[in-house]
């Protein structure tokens, strides 16, 4: 079936980096933009960036410019988000999500909790 | 960026009630609006796209309406499993921003 499976929870110290993976299956990886959205505890959904898996072109939310990098490995149908210089307020669940045209995000990963604490 | 306003942030209702959740866009977005349901500890789930089209597998008690800047999600005959947080998202222009969410709680 169509699904996105993310890597497991991470615990990091302030200033460190984290890289989360999102493996796609059940559809043509290159056909859909991949987005990354995060959700801090008790908060709403925050868009971070998007990746065109076909071209590798990325766009980032201004808030994360310079700290976030989206990449992909098409040979294994996997997208990645790397966030650098972590702070305590980066503690959140990070989701990858597939964009279906102009309809919305129809497939989501299960989420990856990233905890940042000294 | 287009701003989406969901008010109220919390809504109390009882099983069997009809609930309406509004979403207002800061500028016209035609019908490029989606609604999501999120339960604690779970990823959001797409309920409605193109403002009023039900995603496959979503119960028919959910419906969406509106265009331009004013949109509504309606849940008819609220069921116990419908107590959750609901987000709207605009897909008219990049970035595809979200509203801040409306949590439907048990009265």
Short mmCIF file of N, CA, C and O in Angstrom, two decimals, chain A:
data_model
loop_
_atom_site.label_atom_id
_atom_site.label_comp_id
_atom_site.label_asym_id
_atom_site.label_seq_id
_atom_site.Cartn_x
_atom_site.Cartn_y
_atom_site.Cartn_z
N UNK A 1 0.84 -1.19 0.00
CA UNK A 1 0.00 0.00 0.00
C UNK A 1 0.88 1.25 0.00
O UNK A 1 2.08 1.19 0.29
N UNK A 2 0.25 2.37 -0.30
CA UNK A 2 0.98 3.63 -0.32
C UNK A 2 1.28 4.05 1.11
O UNK A 2 0.38 4.15 1.93
N UNK A 3 2.55 4.26 1.40
CA UNK A 3 2.90 4.68 2.75
C UNK A 3 4.24 5.38 2.78
O UNK A 3 5.07 5.25 1.89
N UNK A 4 4.40 6.14 3.85
CA UNK A 4 5.67 6.80 4.17
C UNK A 4 6.07 6.32 5.55
O UNK A 4 5.30 6.43 6.51
N UNK A 5 7.28 5.78 5.66
CA UNK A 5 7.76 5.27 6.93
C UNK A 5 9.00 6.06 7.35
O UNK A 5 10.00 6.11 6.61
N UNK A 6 8.92 6.66 8.51
CA UNK A 6 10.00 7.52 9.00
C UNK A 6 10.91 6.79 9.96
O UNK A 6 10.54 5.76 10.55
N UNK A 7 12.09 7.34 10.14
CA UNK A 7 13.05 6.79 11.09
C UNK A 7 12.61 7.09 12.52
O UNK A 7 11.66 7.85 12.75
N UNK A 8 13.30 6.48 13.46
CA UNK A 8 12.88 6.51 14.85
C UNK A 8 13.24 7.77 15.60
O UNK A 8 13.95 8.65 15.10
N UNK A 9 12.75 7.83 16.82
CA UNK A 9 12.93 9.00 17.67
C UNK A 9 14.40 9.29 17.91
O UNK A 9 15.24 8.39 17.93
N UNK A 10 14.69 10.58 18.11
CA UNK A 10 16.05 11.04 18.33
C UNK A 10 16.09 11.92 19.58
O UNK A 10 15.15 12.68 19.84
N UNK A 11 17.19 11.82 20.31
CA UNK A 11 17.46 12.71 21.43
C UNK A 11 18.79 13.39 21.15
O UNK A 11 19.80 12.72 20.92
N UNK A 12 18.76 14.70 21.16
CA UNK A 12 19.96 15.48 20.80
C UNK A 12 20.22 16.57 21.82
O UNK A 12 19.30 17.02 22.52
N UNK A 13 21.46 17.01 21.85
CA UNK A 13 21.83 18.12 22.71
C UNK A 13 21.80 19.41 21.90
O UNK A 13 21.95 19.40 20.65
N UNK A 14 21.58 20.54 22.57
CA UNK A 14 21.59 21.83 21.86
C UNK A 14 22.88 22.01 21.07
O UNK A 14 23.97 21.66 21.54
N UNK A 15 22.72 22.53 19.85
CA UNK A 15 23.86 22.75 18.97
C UNK A 15 24.16 21.59 18.03
O UNK A 15 24.90 21.76 17.05
N UNK A 16 23.59 20.44 18.31
CA UNK A 16 23.82 19.26 17.47
C UNK A 16 22.95 19.33 16.22
O UNK A 16 22.16 20.27 16.03
N UNK A 17 23.10 18.32 15.37
CA UNK A 17 22.29 18.18 14.15
C UNK A 17 21.50 16.88 14.22
O UNK A 17 21.89 15.94 14.93
N UNK A 18 20.41 16.84 13.47
CA UNK A 18 19.62 15.63 13.38
C UNK A 18 19.21 15.42 11.92
O UNK A 18 18.98 16.38 11.19
N UNK A 19 19.18 14.16 11.52
CA UNK A 19 18.74 13.81 10.16
C UNK A 19 17.66 12.74 10.27
O UNK A 19 17.88 11.68 10.85
N UNK A 20 16.52 13.04 9.72
CA UNK A 20 15.36 12.13 9.76
C UNK A 20 15.08 11.65 8.35
O UNK A 20 15.12 12.44 7.39
N UNK A 21 14.78 10.38 8.22
CA UNK A 21 14.49 9.81 6.90
C UNK A 21 13.01 9.49 6.75
O UNK A 21 12.28 9.30 7.73
N UNK A 22 12.58 9.40 5.50
CA UNK A 22 11.18 9.14 5.16
C UNK A 22 11.18 8.26 3.91
O UNK A 22 11.52 8.75 2.82
N UNK A 23 10.86 6.99 4.08
CA UNK A 23 10.91 6.05 2.96
C UNK A 23 9.53 5.85 2.37
O UNK A 23 8.58 5.51 3.08
N UNK A 24 9.43 6.06 1.08
CA UNK A 24 8.16 5.95 0.37
C UNK A 24 8.02 4.57 -0.26
O UNK A 24 9.00 3.97 -0.71
N UNK A 25 6.79 4.09 -0.29
CA UNK A 25 6.51 2.83 -0.98
C UNK A 25 5.09 2.87 -1.53
O UNK A 25 4.23 3.61 -1.04
N UNK A 26 4.85 2.07 -2.56
CA UNK A 26 3.51 1.93 -3.12
C UNK A 26 3.13 2.95 -4.17
O UNK A 26 2.01 2.95 -4.66
N UNK A 27 4.06 3.85 -4.50
CA UNK A 27 3.77 4.83 -5.55
C UNK A 27 5.09 5.26 -6.19
O UNK A 27 6.17 4.96 -5.68
N UNK A 28 4.98 6.00 -7.28
CA UNK A 28 6.18 6.49 -7.97
C UNK A 28 6.73 7.69 -7.21
O UNK A 28 6.12 8.77 -7.20
N UNK A 29 7.87 7.49 -6.58
CA UNK A 29 8.46 8.49 -5.68
C UNK A 29 8.62 9.85 -6.36
O UNK A 29 8.35 10.89 -5.75
N UNK A 30 9.03 9.85 -7.61
CA UNK A 30 9.33 11.09 -8.32
C UNK A 30 8.10 11.90 -8.69
O UNK A 30 8.22 13.05 -9.11
N UNK A 31 6.92 11.32 -8.55
CA UNK A 31 5.71 11.97 -9.07
C UNK A 31 5.07 12.98 -8.12
O UNK A 31 4.14 13.69 -8.50
N UNK A 32 5.53 13.03 -6.87
CA UNK A 32 4.87 13.87 -5.87
C UNK A 32 5.89 14.64 -5.05
O UNK A 32 6.87 14.07 -4.55
N UNK A 33 5.62 15.95 -4.88
CA UNK A 33 6.42 16.72 -3.95
C UNK A 33 6.35 16.09 -2.56
O UNK A 33 5.31 15.55 -2.15
N UNK A 34 7.47 16.17 -1.84
CA UNK A 34 7.52 15.75 -0.45
C UNK A 34 7.70 16.98 0.43
O UNK A 34 8.58 17.81 0.18
N UNK A 35 6.85 17.09 1.42
CA UNK A 35 6.89 18.20 2.36
C UNK A 35 7.31 17.70 3.74
O UNK A 35 7.10 16.54 4.08
N UNK A 36 7.86 18.63 4.49
CA UNK A 36 8.16 18.36 5.90
C UNK A 36 7.43 19.37 6.75
O UNK A 36 7.48 20.58 6.49
N UNK A 37 6.76 18.85 7.75
CA UNK A 37 5.92 19.65 8.66
C UNK A 37 6.29 19.23 10.07
O UNK A 37 6.48 18.04 10.33
N UNK A 38 6.37 20.19 10.99
CA UNK A 38 6.65 19.80 12.36
C UNK A 38 5.56 20.30 13.29
O UNK A 38 4.79 21.21 12.96
N UNK A 39 5.52 19.67 14.45
CA UNK A 39 4.50 20.00 15.44
C UNK A 39 5.13 19.95 16.82
O UNK A 39 5.46 18.87 17.33
N UNK A 40 5.31 21.10 17.42
CA UNK A 40 5.82 21.18 18.78
C UNK A 40 4.75 20.69 19.75
O UNK A 40 3.56 20.70 19.42
N UNK A 41 5.15 20.27 20.94
CA UNK A 41 4.17 19.74 21.90
C UNK A 41 3.02 20.70 22.14
O UNK A 41 3.23 21.87 22.48
N UNK A 42 1.80 20.22 21.93
CA UNK A 42 0.61 21.02 22.17
C UNK A 42 0.36 22.13 21.18
O UNK A 42 -0.55 22.94 21.38
N UNK A 43 1.14 22.16 20.10
CA UNK A 43 1.03 23.25 19.13
C UNK A 43 0.46 22.76 17.79
O UNK A 43 0.17 21.57 17.61
N UNK A 44 0.33 23.68 16.86
CA UNK A 44 -0.21 23.36 15.54
C UNK A 44 0.85 22.88 14.58
O UNK A 44 1.98 22.58 14.94
N UNK A 45 0.44 22.81 13.32
CA UNK A 45 1.31 22.29 12.25
C UNK A 45 2.11 23.44 11.64
O UNK A 45 1.55 24.47 11.28
N UNK A 46 3.41 23.20 11.48
CA UNK A 46 4.30 24.23 10.97
C UNK A 46 5.04 23.68 9.75
O UNK A 46 5.80 22.73 9.86
N UNK A 47 4.83 24.36 8.63
CA UNK A 47 5.48 23.93 7.39
C UNK A 47 6.95 24.32 7.41
O UNK A 47 7.30 25.45 7.74
N UNK A 48 7.83 23.39 7.03
CA UNK A 48 9.27 23.65 7.06
C UNK A 48 9.88 23.77 5.68
O UNK A 48 10.76 24.61 5.46
N UNK A 49 9.48 22.92 4.78
CA UNK A 49 10.09 22.94 3.45
C UNK A 49 9.51 21.87 2.55
O UNK A 49 8.73 21.04 2.99
N UNK A 50 9.89 21.95 1.29
CA UNK A 50 9.42 20.96 0.34
C UNK A 50 10.53 20.58 -0.62
O UNK A 50 11.46 21.36 -0.85
N UNK A 51 10.40 19.38 -1.16
CA UNK A 51 11.39 18.82 -2.07
C UNK A 51 10.68 18.27 -3.29
O UNK A 51 9.68 17.57 -3.18
N UNK A 52 11.20 18.61 -4.45
CA UNK A 52 10.76 17.96 -5.68
C UNK A 52 11.67 16.75 -5.88
O UNK A 52 12.84 16.91 -6.23
N UNK A 53 11.16 15.55 -5.67
CA UNK A 53 12.03 14.36 -5.75
C UNK A 53 12.60 14.14 -7.15
O UNK A 53 13.65 13.52 -7.31
N UNK A 54 11.90 14.65 -8.13
CA UNK A 54 12.34 14.44 -9.52
C UNK A 54 13.58 15.28 -9.83
O UNK A 54 14.56 14.77 -10.39
N UNK A 55 13.55 16.54 -9.45
CA UNK A 55 14.64 17.46 -9.78
C UNK A 55 15.60 17.69 -8.62
O UNK A 55 16.72 18.14 -8.84
N UNK A 56 15.13 17.44 -7.43
CA UNK A 56 15.93 17.74 -6.24
C UNK A 56 15.80 19.18 -5.77
O UNK A 56 16.39 19.56 -4.77
N UNK A 57 15.00 19.96 -6.47
CA UNK A 57 14.82 21.37 -6.09
C UNK A 57 14.08 21.46 -4.76
O UNK A 57 13.11 20.74 -4.52
N UNK A 58 14.56 22.36 -3.93
CA UNK A 58 13.97 22.52 -2.60
C UNK A 58 13.51 23.95 -2.37
O UNK A 58 14.01 24.90 -2.99
N UNK A 59 12.56 24.11 -1.47
CA UNK A 59 12.13 25.41 -0.98
C UNK A 59 11.97 25.30 0.53
O UNK A 59 11.46 24.29 1.02
N UNK A 60 12.40 26.34 1.23
CA UNK A 60 12.37 26.31 2.68
C UNK A 60 11.57 27.48 3.24
O UNK A 60 11.58 28.58 2.67
N UNK A 61 10.91 27.24 4.36
CA UNK A 61 10.28 28.33 5.08
C UNK A 61 11.37 29.28 5.57
O UNK A 61 12.45 28.84 6.00
N UNK A 62 11.09 30.55 5.49
CA UNK A 62 12.10 31.56 5.84
C UNK A 62 12.64 31.34 7.25
O UNK A 62 13.83 31.54 7.50
N UNK A 63 11.79 30.91 8.14
CA UNK A 63 12.18 30.71 9.53
C UNK A 63 13.34 29.72 9.66
O UNK A 63 14.16 29.83 10.59
N UNK A 64 13.44 28.77 8.74
CA UNK A 64 14.43 27.70 8.86
C UNK A 64 15.58 27.85 7.86
O UNK A 64 16.49 27.01 7.84
N UNK A 65 15.54 28.88 7.03
CA UNK A 65 16.59 29.09 6.04
C UNK A 65 17.96 29.10 6.69
O UNK A 65 18.18 29.76 7.70
N UNK A 66 18.86 28.32 6.12
CA UNK A 66 20.22 28.25 6.63
C UNK A 66 20.43 27.18 7.67
O UNK A 66 21.58 26.84 8.01
N UNK A 67 19.35 26.64 8.21
CA UNK A 67 19.47 25.60 9.25
C UNK A 67 18.93 24.25 8.80
O UNK A 67 19.20 23.23 9.44
N UNK A 68 18.15 24.24 7.74
CA UNK A 68 17.51 23.01 7.30
C UNK A 68 17.95 22.66 5.89
O UNK A 68 18.17 23.54 5.06
N UNK A 69 18.08 21.36 5.65
CA UNK A 69 18.42 20.86 4.32
C UNK A 69 17.56 19.65 4.00
O UNK A 69 17.49 18.71 4.81
N UNK A 70 16.91 19.70 2.85
CA UNK A 70 16.14 18.56 2.37
C UNK A 70 16.89 17.89 1.23
O UNK A 70 17.37 18.57 0.32
N UNK A 71 16.98 16.58 1.30
CA UNK A 71 17.64 15.82 0.25
C UNK A 71 16.83 14.56 -0.03
O UNK A 71 15.84 14.28 0.65
N UNK A 72 17.26 13.84 -1.08
CA UNK A 72 16.60 12.57 -1.35
C UNK A 72 17.57 11.63 -2.02
O UNK A 72 18.59 12.04 -2.59
N UNK A 73 17.25 10.34 -1.92
CA UNK A 73 17.98 9.29 -2.63
C UNK A 73 16.91 8.54 -3.43
O UNK A 73 16.16 7.73 -2.86
N UNK A 74 16.83 8.83 -4.71
CA UNK A 74 15.76 8.24 -5.50
C UNK A 74 15.93 6.73 -5.67
O UNK A 74 14.95 6.02 -5.87
N UNK A 75 17.17 6.23 -5.55
CA UNK A 75 17.40 4.81 -5.73
C UNK A 75 16.72 3.98 -4.65
O UNK A 75 16.40 2.81 -4.85
N UNK A 76 16.51 4.59 -3.49
CA UNK A 76 15.85 3.87 -2.38
C UNK A 76 14.57 4.59 -1.97
O UNK A 76 14.02 4.32 -0.89
N UNK A 77 14.12 5.52 -2.80
CA UNK A 77 12.82 6.19 -2.59
C UNK A 77 12.73 6.80 -1.20
O UNK A 77 11.72 6.65 -0.49
N UNK A 78 13.76 7.49 -0.80
CA UNK A 78 13.83 8.03 0.55
C UNK A 78 14.16 9.52 0.52
O UNK A 78 15.07 9.94 -0.18
N UNK A 79 13.40 10.26 1.33
CA UNK A 79 13.65 11.68 1.52
C UNK A 79 14.22 11.91 2.91
O UNK A 79 13.96 11.13 3.84
N UNK A 80 14.98 12.98 3.04
CA UNK A 80 15.64 13.28 4.32
C UNK A 80 15.45 14.75 4.66
O UNK A 80 15.41 15.61 3.78
N UNK A 81 15.39 15.01 5.96
CA UNK A 81 15.48 16.37 6.46
C UNK A 81 16.60 16.40 7.48
O UNK A 81 16.69 15.53 8.36
N UNK A 82 17.46 17.39 7.35
CA UNK A 82 18.52 17.60 8.32
C UNK A 82 18.36 18.99 8.90
O UNK A 82 18.23 19.97 8.16
N UNK A 83 18.34 19.06 10.21
CA UNK A 83 18.22 20.33 10.92
C UNK A 83 19.45 20.52 11.79
O UNK A 83 19.80 19.63 12.58
N UNK A 84 20.11 21.65 11.61
CA UNK A 84 21.37 21.93 12.30
C UNK A 84 21.18 22.90 13.45
O UNK A 84 20.13 23.56 13.58
N UNK A 85 22.23 22.96 14.29
CA UNK A 85 22.25 23.93 15.39
C UNK A 85 20.95 23.87 16.20
O UNK A 85 20.27 24.87 16.40
N UNK A 86 20.63 22.67 16.65
CA UNK A 86 19.37 22.45 17.34
C UNK A 86 19.26 23.26 18.62
O UNK A 86 20.25 23.46 19.34
N UNK A 87 18.03 23.70 18.89
CA UNK A 87 17.71 24.43 20.11
C UNK A 87 16.60 23.67 20.83
O UNK A 87 15.93 22.82 20.24
N UNK A 88 16.35 24.04 22.05
CA UNK A 88 15.31 23.34 22.82
C UNK A 88 13.94 23.51 22.16
O UNK A 88 13.09 22.60 22.22
N UNK A 89 13.71 24.64 21.52
CA UNK A 89 12.41 24.84 20.89
C UNK A 89 12.26 24.12 19.55
O UNK A 89 11.24 24.26 18.87
N UNK A 90 13.27 23.36 19.16
CA UNK A 90 13.13 22.46 18.00
C UNK A 90 12.54 21.11 18.42
O UNK A 90 12.28 20.26 17.56
N UNK A 91 12.34 20.93 19.71
CA UNK A 91 11.70 19.71 20.18
C UNK A 91 10.29 19.64 19.59
O UNK A 91 9.46 20.53 19.81
N UNK A 92 10.04 18.58 18.83
CA UNK A 92 8.79 18.49 18.09
C UNK A 92 8.70 17.12 17.43
O UNK A 92 9.68 16.37 17.38
N UNK A 93 7.52 16.82 16.93
CA UNK A 93 7.34 15.68 16.04
C UNK A 93 7.49 16.19 14.61
O UNK A 93 6.84 17.19 14.24
N UNK A 94 8.32 15.54 13.84
CA UNK A 94 8.58 15.93 12.47
C UNK A 94 7.90 14.92 11.55
O UNK A 94 8.08 13.71 11.70
N UNK A 95 7.10 15.45 10.62
CA UNK A 95 6.37 14.62 9.68
C UNK A 95 6.83 14.88 8.25
O UNK A 95 7.04 16.04 7.87
N UNK A 96 6.91 13.83 7.46
CA UNK A 96 6.96 13.99 6.01
C UNK A 96 5.55 13.76 5.48
O UNK A 96 4.75 13.03 6.10
N UNK A 97 5.23 14.38 4.37
CA UNK A 97 3.89 14.27 3.82
C UNK A 97 3.95 14.42 2.30
O UNK A 97 4.70 15.26 1.79
N UNK A 98 3.16 13.63 1.63
CA UNK A 98 3.12 13.67 0.17
C UNK A 98 2.02 14.63 -0.29
O UNK A 98 0.88 14.56 0.19
N UNK A 99 2.38 15.50 -1.23
CA UNK A 99 1.40 16.40 -1.80
C UNK A 99 0.75 15.75 -3.01
O UNK A 99 1.45 15.30 -3.93
N UNK A 100 -0.56 15.69 -3.03
CA UNK A 100 -1.30 15.17 -4.18
C UNK A 100 -1.85 16.35 -4.97
O UNK A 100 -2.91 16.89 -4.67
N UNK A 101 -1.10 16.76 -5.97
CA UNK A 101 -1.52 17.88 -6.81
C UNK A 101 -1.87 19.10 -5.99
O UNK A 101 -1.10 19.56 -5.16
N UNK A 102 -3.07 19.63 -6.22
CA UNK A 102 -3.55 20.79 -5.46
C UNK A 102 -4.58 20.37 -4.42
O UNK A 102 -5.30 21.20 -3.88
N UNK A 103 -4.63 19.06 -4.14
CA UNK A 103 -5.65 18.55 -3.21
C UNK A 103 -5.23 18.65 -1.76
O UNK A 103 -6.06 18.87 -0.88
N UNK A 104 -3.96 18.42 -1.51
CA UNK A 104 -3.51 18.41 -0.12
C UNK A 104 -2.54 17.29 0.13
O UNK A 104 -2.10 16.60 -0.79
N UNK A 105 -2.22 17.11 1.40
CA UNK A 105 -1.26 16.08 1.80
C UNK A 105 -2.04 14.80 2.10
O UNK A 105 -2.64 14.67 3.17
N UNK A 106 -2.03 13.88 1.15
CA UNK A 106 -2.89 12.71 1.30
C UNK A 106 -2.22 11.55 2.03
O UNK A 106 -2.92 10.67 2.54
N UNK A 107 -0.92 11.54 2.06
CA UNK A 107 -0.19 10.48 2.77
C UNK A 107 0.82 11.15 3.70
O UNK A 107 1.57 12.04 3.27
N UNK A 108 0.84 10.71 4.96
CA UNK A 108 1.75 11.24 5.95
C UNK A 108 2.60 10.11 6.53
O UNK A 108 2.13 8.97 6.67
N UNK A 109 3.81 10.45 6.89
CA UNK A 109 4.59 9.53 7.69
C UNK A 109 4.02 9.47 9.10
O UNK A 109 3.15 10.26 9.47
N UNK A 110 4.54 8.53 9.87
CA UNK A 110 4.01 8.33 11.22
C UNK A 110 4.53 9.36 12.21
O UNK A 110 4.04 9.44 13.34
N UNK A 111 5.52 10.14 11.78
CA UNK A 111 6.10 11.16 12.64
C UNK A 111 7.35 10.66 13.36
O UNK A 111 7.46 9.46 13.69
N UNK A 112 8.27 11.55 13.57
CA UNK A 112 9.51 11.26 14.30
C UNK A 112 9.69 12.31 15.38
O UNK A 112 9.75 13.50 15.09
N UNK A 113 9.73 11.87 16.62
CA UNK A 113 9.94 12.79 17.73
C UNK A 113 11.43 13.11 17.85
O UNK A 113 12.25 12.21 17.99
N UNK A 114 11.73 14.39 17.79
CA UNK A 114 13.08 14.86 18.03
C UNK A 114 13.05 15.67 19.33
O UNK A 114 12.32 16.66 19.43
N UNK A 115 13.80 15.21 20.30
CA UNK A 115 13.87 15.90 21.59
C UNK A 115 15.24 16.54 21.73
O UNK A 115 16.26 15.88 21.51
N UNK A 116 15.25 17.81 22.09
CA UNK A 116 16.50 18.55 22.25
C UNK A 116 16.60 19.01 23.70
O UNK A 116 15.75 19.77 24.17
N UNK A 117 17.59 18.49 24.37
CA UNK A 117 17.75 18.82 25.79
C UNK A 117 19.19 18.63 26.21
O UNK A 117 19.86 17.72 25.76
N UNK A 118 19.62 19.53 27.09
CA UNK A 118 20.99 19.42 27.61
C UNK A 118 21.05 18.41 28.76
O UNK A 118 22.14 18.05 29.21
#
